[in-house]
Amino acid sequence: MRKLRLEELKRLSVADYKKAKKRSLVIILDNIRSMHNVGSIFRTADAFRIAKVYLCGITPKPPHREIRKTAIGAEESVDWEAHAYTIQVVQALKHAGYEILSLEQTEGSRELGKFTPAGNKNYAIVLGHEVDGVSQTIIDQSDEVLEIPQYGTKHSLNVSVSAGIALYHICSGMGDL
């Protein structure tokens, strides 16, 4: 086996990415505080060709060198919008027919591995604050709450790690673009 060189990966240019078909999946960041986490989530959104990222509340917004440091330019390829209130984004997306999925530990949450996306639905996944998680107000508006099972001593994963795990699972279930 030989490691591929960058030019062999045949990645899209930013212009081609903008024109390419996207998944029927958006990300809502509910008061994420770390610019590094935001940048990392942008980079993951680019990898899975997510339709849009909504930056809500205190979530930092591009342009900023600390976001770019981990996004490596993905904040330019992935469409995004900034909003003061997460609840307004959630309600607008629900009205537009999106199913709202929060990634959180709650009573009655479903294990991520047991969630299978329906091919004909639009999904919005909500990721929450690094300490406080997804707000209860947003959980109350969610159609479903998904949880990543954990077996160690810590009670949570880093939000950007959780995003990668959840997006991989959901996108794998949605099939190819």
mmCIF file with all atom_site columns, N, CA and C in Angstrom, residues 61-109:
data_model
loop_
_atom_site.group_PDB
_atom_site.id
_atom_site.type_symbol
_atom_site.label_atom_id
_atom_site.label_alt_id
_atom_site.label_comp_id
_atom_site.label_asym_id
_atom_site.label_entity_id
_atom_site.label_seq_id
_atom_site.pdbx_PDB_ins_code
_atom_site.Cartn_x
_atom_site.Cartn_y
_atom_site.Cartn_z
_atom_site.occupancy
_atom_site.B_iso_or_equiv
_atom_site.pdbx_formal_charge
_atom_site.auth_seq_id
_atom_site.auth_comp_id
_atom_site.auth_asym_id
_atom_site.auth_atom_id
_atom_site.pdbx_PDB_model_num
ATOM 1   N N  . LYS A 1 61  ? -18.015 33.345 14.603 1.00 0.00 ? 61  LYS A N  1
ATOM 2   C CA . LYS A 1 61  ? -18.299 33.365 13.170 1.00 0.00 ? 61  LYS A CA 1
ATOM 3   C C  . LYS A 1 61  ? -17.043 33.728 12.378 1.00 0.00 ? 61  LYS A C  1
ATOM 4   N N  . PRO A 1 62  ? -16.916 33.163 11.177 1.00 0.00 ? 62  PRO A N  1
ATOM 5   C CA . PRO A 1 62  ? -15.831 33.590 10.290 1.00 0.00 ? 62  PRO A CA 1
ATOM 6   C C  . PRO A 1 62  ? -16.068 35.028 9.851  1.00 0.00 ? 62  PRO A C  1
ATOM 7   N N  . PRO A 1 63  ? -15.084 35.731 9.394  1.00 0.00 ? 63  PRO A N  1
ATOM 8   C CA . PRO A 1 63  ? -13.703 35.274 9.306  1.00 0.00 ? 63  PRO A CA 1
ATOM 9   C C  . PRO A 1 63  ? -12.976 35.481 10.626 1.00 0.00 ? 63  PRO A C  1
ATOM 10  N N  . HIS A 1 64  ? -12.186 34.519 10.966 1.00 0.00 ? 64  HIS A N  1
ATOM 11  C CA . HIS A 1 64  ? -11.326 34.626 12.150 1.00 0.00 ? 64  HIS A CA 1
ATOM 12  C C  . HIS A 1 64  ? -10.193 33.619 11.982 1.00 0.00 ? 64  HIS A C  1
ATOM 13  N N  . ARG A 1 65  ? -8.980  34.041 12.311 1.00 0.00 ? 65  ARG A N  1
ATOM 14  C CA . ARG A 1 65  ? -7.823  33.169 12.091 1.00 0.00 ? 65  ARG A CA 1
ATOM 15  C C  . ARG A 1 65  ? -7.880  31.898 12.922 1.00 0.00 ? 65  ARG A C  1
ATOM 16  N N  . GLU A 1 66  ? -8.499  31.931 14.109 1.00 0.00 ? 66  GLU A N  1
ATOM 17  C CA . GLU A 1 66  ? -8.586  30.727 14.943 1.00 0.00 ? 66  GLU A CA 1
ATOM 18  C C  . GLU A 1 66  ? -9.570  29.716 14.358 1.00 0.00 ? 66  GLU A C  1
ATOM 19  N N  . ILE A 1 67  ? -10.622 30.184 13.699 1.00 0.00 ? 67  ILE A N  1
ATOM 20  C CA . ILE A 1 67  ? -11.542 29.271 13.005 1.00 0.00 ? 67  ILE A CA 1
ATOM 21  C C  . ILE A 1 67  ? -10.819 28.693 11.791 1.00 0.00 ? 67  ILE A C  1
ATOM 22  N N  . ARG A 1 68  ? -10.187 29.555 11.025 1.00 0.00 ? 68  ARG A N  1
ATOM 23  C CA . ARG A 1 68  ? -9.485  29.123 9.804  1.00 0.00 ? 68  ARG A CA 1
ATOM 24  C C  . ARG A 1 68  ? -8.376  28.118 10.118 1.00 0.00 ? 68  ARG A C  1
ATOM 25  N N  . LYS A 1 69  ? -7.762  28.253 11.287 1.00 0.00 ? 69  LYS A N  1
ATOM 26  C CA . LYS A 1 69  ? -6.658  27.369 11.687 1.00 0.00 ? 69  LYS A CA 1
ATOM 27  C C  . LYS A 1 69  ? -7.083  25.901 11.633 1.00 0.00 ? 69  LYS A C  1
ATOM 28  N N  . THR A 1 70  ? -8.284  25.587 12.103 1.00 0.00 ? 70  THR A N  1
ATOM 29  C CA . THR A 1 70  ? -8.749  24.198 12.078 1.00 0.00 ? 70  THR A CA 1
ATOM 30  C C  . THR A 1 70  ? -9.645  23.906 10.876 1.00 0.00 ? 70  THR A C  1
ATOM 31  N N  . ALA A 1 71  ? -10.315 24.914 10.342 1.00 0.00 ? 71  ALA A N  1
ATOM 32  C CA . ALA A 1 71  ? -11.174 24.710 9.174  1.00 0.00 ? 71  ALA A CA 1
ATOM 33  C C  . ALA A 1 71  ? -10.349 24.542 7.905  1.00 0.00 ? 71  ALA A C  1
ATOM 34  N N  . ILE A 1 72  ? -9.173  25.100 7.890  1.00 0.00 ? 72  ILE A N  1
ATOM 35  C CA . ILE A 1 72  ? -8.278  25.083 6.725  1.00 0.00 ? 72  ILE A CA 1
ATOM 36  C C  . ILE A 1 72  ? -9.017  25.516 5.459  1.00 0.00 ? 72  ILE A C  1
ATOM 37  N N  . GLY A 1 73  ? -9.839  26.559 5.584  1.00 0.00 ? 73  GLY A N  1
ATOM 38  C CA . GLY A 1 73  ? -10.544 27.112 4.432  1.00 0.00 ? 73  GLY A CA 1
ATOM 39  C C  . GLY A 1 73  ? -11.944 26.571 4.209  1.00 0.00 ? 73  GLY A C  1
ATOM 40  N N  . ALA A 1 74  ? -12.373 25.580 4.987  1.00 0.00 ? 74  ALA A N  1
ATOM 41  C CA . ALA A 1 74  ? -13.713 25.014 4.802  1.00 0.00 ? 74  ALA A CA 1
ATOM 42  C C  . ALA A 1 74  ? -14.813 26.027 5.104  1.00 0.00 ? 74  ALA A C  1
ATOM 43  N N  . GLU A 1 75  ? -14.490 27.068 5.881  1.00 0.00 ? 75  GLU A N  1
ATOM 44  C CA . GLU A 1 75  ? -15.488 28.105 6.150  1.00 0.00 ? 75  GLU A CA 1
ATOM 45  C C  . GLU A 1 75  ? -15.801 28.896 4.885  1.00 0.00 ? 75  GLU A C  1
ATOM 46  N N  . GLU A 1 76  ? -14.984 28.740 3.846  1.00 0.00 ? 76  GLU A N  1
ATOM 47  C CA . GLU A 1 76  ? -15.247 29.382 2.561  1.00 0.00 ? 76  GLU A CA 1
ATOM 48  C C  . GLU A 1 76  ? -16.027 28.473 1.618  1.00 0.00 ? 76  GLU A C  1
ATOM 49  N N  . SER A 1 77  ? -15.891 27.164 1.765  1.00 0.00 ? 77  SER A N  1
ATOM 50  C CA . SER A 1 77  ? -16.603 26.241 0.881  1.00 0.00 ? 77  SER A CA 1
ATOM 51  C C  . SER A 1 77  ? -18.010 25.923 1.388  1.00 0.00 ? 77  SER A C  1
ATOM 52  N N  . VAL A 1 78  ? -18.157 25.766 2.691  1.00 0.00 ? 78  VAL A N  1
ATOM 53  C CA . VAL A 1 78  ? -19.450 25.386 3.274  1.00 0.00 ? 78  VAL A CA 1
ATOM 54  C C  . VAL A 1 78  ? -20.297 26.638 3.495  1.00 0.00 ? 78  VAL A C  1
ATOM 55  N N  . ASP A 1 79  ? -21.540 26.591 3.021  1.00 0.00 ? 79  ASP A N  1
ATOM 56  C CA . ASP A 1 79  ? -22.463 27.701 3.266  1.00 0.00 ? 79  ASP A CA 1
ATOM 57  C C  . ASP A 1 79  ? -22.770 27.789 4.752  1.00 0.00 ? 79  ASP A C  1
ATOM 58  N N  . TRP A 1 80  ? -22.891 29.018 5.247  1.00 0.00 ? 80  TRP A N  1
ATOM 59  C CA . TRP A 1 80  ? -23.213 29.208 6.654  1.00 0.00 ? 80  TRP A CA 1
ATOM 60  C C  . TRP A 1 80  ? -24.021 30.486 6.834  1.00 0.00 ? 80  TRP A C  1
ATOM 61  N N  . GLU A 1 81  ? -24.742 30.509 7.948  1.00 0.00 ? 81  GLU A N  1
ATOM 62  C CA . GLU A 1 81  ? -25.502 31.689 8.366  1.00 0.00 ? 81  GLU A CA 1
ATOM 63  C C  . GLU A 1 81  ? -25.327 31.851 9.866  1.00 0.00 ? 81  GLU A C  1
ATOM 64  N N  . ALA A 1 82  ? -25.316 33.093 10.309 1.00 0.00 ? 82  ALA A N  1
ATOM 65  C CA . ALA A 1 82  ? -25.250 33.401 11.741 1.00 0.00 ? 82  ALA A CA 1
ATOM 66  C C  . ALA A 1 82  ? -26.608 33.915 12.206 1.00 0.00 ? 82  ALA A C  1
ATOM 67  N N  . HIS A 1 83  ? -27.030 33.457 13.381 1.00 0.00 ? 83  HIS A N  1
ATOM 68  C CA . HIS A 1 83  ? -28.309 33.868 13.968 1.00 0.00 ? 83  HIS A CA 1
ATOM 69  C C  . HIS A 1 83  ? -28.135 34.077 15.466 1.00 0.00 ? 83  HIS A C  1
ATOM 70  N N  . ALA A 1 84  ? -28.831 35.034 15.987 1.00 0.00 ? 84  ALA A N  1
ATOM 71  C CA . ALA A 1 84  ? -28.742 35.329 17.417 1.00 0.00 ? 84  ALA A CA 1
ATOM 72  C C  . ALA A 1 84  ? -29.386 34.227 18.263 1.00 0.00 ? 84  ALA A C  1
ATOM 73  N N  . TYR A 1 85  ? -30.451 33.621 17.758 1.00 0.00 ? 85  TYR A N  1
ATOM 74  C CA . TYR A 1 85  ? -31.225 32.690 18.578 1.00 0.00 ? 85  TYR A CA 1
ATOM 75  C C  . TYR A 1 85  ? -31.394 31.349 17.872 1.00 0.00 ? 85  TYR A C  1
ATOM 76  N N  . THR A 1 86  ? -30.938 30.294 18.522 1.00 0.00 ? 86  THR A N  1
ATOM 77  C CA . THR A 1 86  ? -31.053 28.937 17.986 1.00 0.00 ? 86  THR A CA 1
ATOM 78  C C  . THR A 1 86  ? -32.504 28.568 17.751 1.00 0.00 ? 86  THR A C  1
ATOM 79  N N  . ILE A 1 87  ? -33.374 28.936 18.672 1.00 0.00 ? 87  ILE A N  1
ATOM 80  C CA . ILE A 1 87  ? -34.781 28.545 18.578 1.00 0.00 ? 87  ILE A CA 1
ATOM 81  C C  . ILE A 1 87  ? -35.417 29.048 17.281 1.00 0.00 ? 87  ILE A C  1
ATOM 82  N N  . GLN A 1 88  ? -35.047 30.228 16.833 1.00 0.00 ? 88  GLN A N  1
ATOM 83  C CA . GLN A 1 88  ? -35.610 30.754 15.584 1.00 0.00 ? 88  GLN A CA 1
ATOM 84  C C  . GLN A 1 88  ? -35.177 29.916 14.384 1.00 0.00 ? 88  GLN A C  1
ATOM 85  N N  . VAL A 1 89  ? -33.946 29.473 14.375 1.00 0.00 ? 89  VAL A N  1
ATOM 86  C CA . VAL A 1 89  ? -33.454 28.614 13.292 1.00 0.00 ? 89  VAL A CA 1
ATOM 87  C C  . VAL A 1 89  ? -34.173 27.274 13.319 1.00 0.00 ? 89  VAL A C  1
ATOM 88  N N  . VAL A 1 90  ? -34.285 26.680 14.504 1.00 0.00 ? 90  VAL A N  1
ATOM 89  C CA . VAL A 1 90  ? -34.959 25.385 14.641 1.00 0.00 ? 90  VAL A CA 1
ATOM 90  C C  . VAL A 1 90  ? -36.406 25.483 14.169 1.00 0.00 ? 90  VAL A C  1
ATOM 91  N N  . GLN A 1 91  ? -37.118 26.515 14.600 1.00 0.00 ? 91  GLN A N  1
ATOM 92  C CA . GLN A 1 91  ? -38.517 26.661 14.193 1.00 0.00 ? 91  GLN A CA 1
ATOM 93  C C  . GLN A 1 91  ? -38.658 26.890 12.693 1.00 0.00 ? 91  GLN A C  1
ATOM 94  N N  . ALA A 1 92  ? -37.766 27.675 12.107 1.00 0.00 ? 92  ALA A N  1
ATOM 95  C CA . ALA A 1 92  ? -37.815 27.921 10.657 1.00 0.00 ? 92  ALA A CA 1
ATOM 96  C C  . ALA A 1 92  ? -37.531 26.638 9.883  1.00 0.00 ? 92  ALA A C  1
ATOM 97  N N  . LEU A 1 93  ? -36.556 25.866 10.335 1.00 0.00 ? 93  LEU A N  1
ATOM 98  C CA . LEU A 1 93  ? -36.245 24.614 9.642  1.00 0.00 ? 93  LEU A CA 1
ATOM 99  C C  . LEU A 1 93  ? -37.371 23.595 9.811  1.00 0.00 ? 93  LEU A C  1
ATOM 100 N N  . LYS A 1 94  ? -37.975 23.531 10.997 1.00 0.00 ? 94  LYS A N  1
ATOM 101 C CA . LYS A 1 94  ? -39.124 22.632 11.195 1.00 0.00 ? 94  LYS A CA 1
ATOM 102 C C  . LYS A 1 94  ? -40.252 23.013 10.233 1.00 0.00 ? 94  LYS A C  1
ATOM 103 N N  . HIS A 1 95  ? -40.508 24.307 10.125 1.00 0.00 ? 95  HIS A N  1
ATOM 104 C CA . HIS A 1 95  ? -41.545 24.804 9.218  1.00 0.00 ? 95  HIS A CA 1
ATOM 105 C C  . HIS A 1 95  ? -41.221 24.444 7.759  1.00 0.00 ? 95  HIS A C  1
ATOM 106 N N  . ALA A 1 96  ? -39.943 24.393 7.439  1.00 0.00 ? 96  ALA A N  1
ATOM 107 C CA . ALA A 1 96  ? -39.503 24.044 6.074  1.00 0.00 ? 96  ALA A CA 1
ATOM 108 C C  . ALA A 1 96  ? -39.456 22.527 5.858  1.00 0.00 ? 96  ALA A C  1
ATOM 109 N N  . GLY A 1 97  ? -39.838 21.742 6.869  1.00 0.00 ? 97  GLY A N  1
ATOM 110 C CA . GLY A 1 97  ? -39.923 20.300 6.707  1.00 0.00 ? 97  GLY A CA 1
ATOM 111 C C  . GLY A 1 97  ? -38.720 19.507 7.192  1.00 0.00 ? 97  GLY A C  1
ATOM 112 N N  . TYR A 1 98  ? -37.797 20.140 7.879  1.00 0.00 ? 98  TYR A N  1
ATOM 113 C CA . TYR A 1 98  ? -36.642 19.424 8.415  1.00 0.00 ? 98  TYR A CA 1
ATOM 114 C C  . TYR A 1 98  ? -37.015 18.680 9.685  1.00 0.00 ? 98  TYR A C  1
ATOM 115 N N  . GLU A 1 99  ? -36.432 17.516 9.868  1.00 0.00 ? 99  GLU A N  1
ATOM 116 C CA . GLU A 1 99  ? -36.538 16.796 11.124 1.00 0.00 ? 99  GLU A CA 1
ATOM 117 C C  . GLU A 1 99  ? -35.346 17.240 11.975 1.00 0.00 ? 99  GLU A C  1
ATOM 118 N N  . ILE A 1 100 ? -35.631 17.656 13.195 1.00 0.00 ? 100 ILE A N  1
ATOM 119 C CA . ILE A 1 100 ? -34.602 18.191 14.082 1.00 0.00 ? 100 ILE A CA 1
ATOM 120 C C  . ILE A 1 100 ? -34.066 17.070 14.970 1.00 0.00 ? 100 ILE A C  1
ATOM 121 N N  . LEU A 1 101 ? -32.758 16.826 14.863 1.00 0.00 ? 101 LEU A N  1
ATOM 122 C CA . LEU A 1 101 ? -32.075 15.809 15.645 1.00 0.00 ? 101 LEU A CA 1
ATOM 123 C C  . LEU A 1 101 ? -31.079 16.502 16.569 1.00 0.00 ? 101 LEU A C  1
ATOM 124 N N  . SER A 1 102 ? -31.255 16.368 17.864 1.00 0.00 ? 102 SER A N  1
ATOM 125 C CA . SER A 1 102 ? -30.272 16.916 18.793 1.00 0.00 ? 102 SER A CA 1
ATOM 126 C C  . SER A 1 102 ? -29.350 15.794 19.229 1.00 0.00 ? 102 SER A C  1
ATOM 127 N N  . LEU A 1 103 ? -28.076 16.108 19.363 1.00 0.00 ? 103 LEU A N  1
ATOM 128 C CA . LEU A 1 103 ? -27.097 15.145 19.849 1.00 0.00 ? 103 LEU A CA 1
ATOM 129 C C  . LEU A 1 103 ? -26.843 15.476 21.318 1.00 0.00 ? 103 LEU A C  1
ATOM 130 N N  . GLU A 1 104 ? -27.405 14.640 22.198 1.00 0.00 ? 104 GLU A N  1
ATOM 131 C CA . GLU A 1 104 ? -27.371 14.957 23.630 1.00 0.00 ? 104 GLU A CA 1
ATOM 132 C C  . GLU A 1 104 ? -27.713 13.709 24.432 1.00 0.00 ? 104 GLU A C  1
ATOM 133 N N  . GLN A 1 105 ? -27.414 13.749 25.723 1.00 0.00 ? 105 GLN A N  1
ATOM 134 C CA . GLN A 1 105 ? -27.764 12.675 26.648 1.00 0.00 ? 105 GLN A CA 1
ATOM 135 C C  . GLN A 1 105 ? -29.037 13.091 27.380 1.00 0.00 ? 105 GLN A C  1
ATOM 136 N N  . THR A 1 106 ? -30.135 12.382 27.106 1.00 0.00 ? 106 THR A N  1
ATOM 137 C CA . THR A 1 106 ? -31.420 12.703 27.724 1.00 0.00 ? 106 THR A CA 1
ATOM 138 C C  . THR A 1 106 ? -32.163 11.417 28.076 1.00 0.00 ? 106 THR A C  1
ATOM 139 N N  . GLU A 1 107 ? -33.210 11.574 28.855 1.00 0.00 ? 107 GLU A N  1
ATOM 140 C CA . GLU A 1 107 ? -34.135 10.465 29.058 1.00 0.00 ? 107 GLU A CA 1
ATOM 141 C C  . GLU A 1 107 ? -34.781 10.185 27.701 1.00 0.00 ? 107 GLU A C  1
ATOM 142 N N  . GLY A 1 108 ? -34.799 8.943  27.303 1.00 0.00 ? 108 GLY A N  1
ATOM 143 C CA . GLY A 1 108 ? -35.463 8.582  26.059 1.00 0.00 ? 108 GLY A CA 1
ATOM 144 C C  . GLY A 1 108 ? -34.663 8.853  24.792 1.00 0.00 ? 108 GLY A C  1
ATOM 145 N N  . SER A 1 109 ? -33.384 9.208  24.934 1.00 0.00 ? 109 SER A N  1
ATOM 146 C CA . SER A 1 109 ? -32.588 9.409  23.719 1.00 0.00 ? 109 SER A CA 1
ATOM 147 C C  . SER A 1 109 ? -32.368 8.055  23.039 1.00 0.00 ? 109 SER A C  1
#
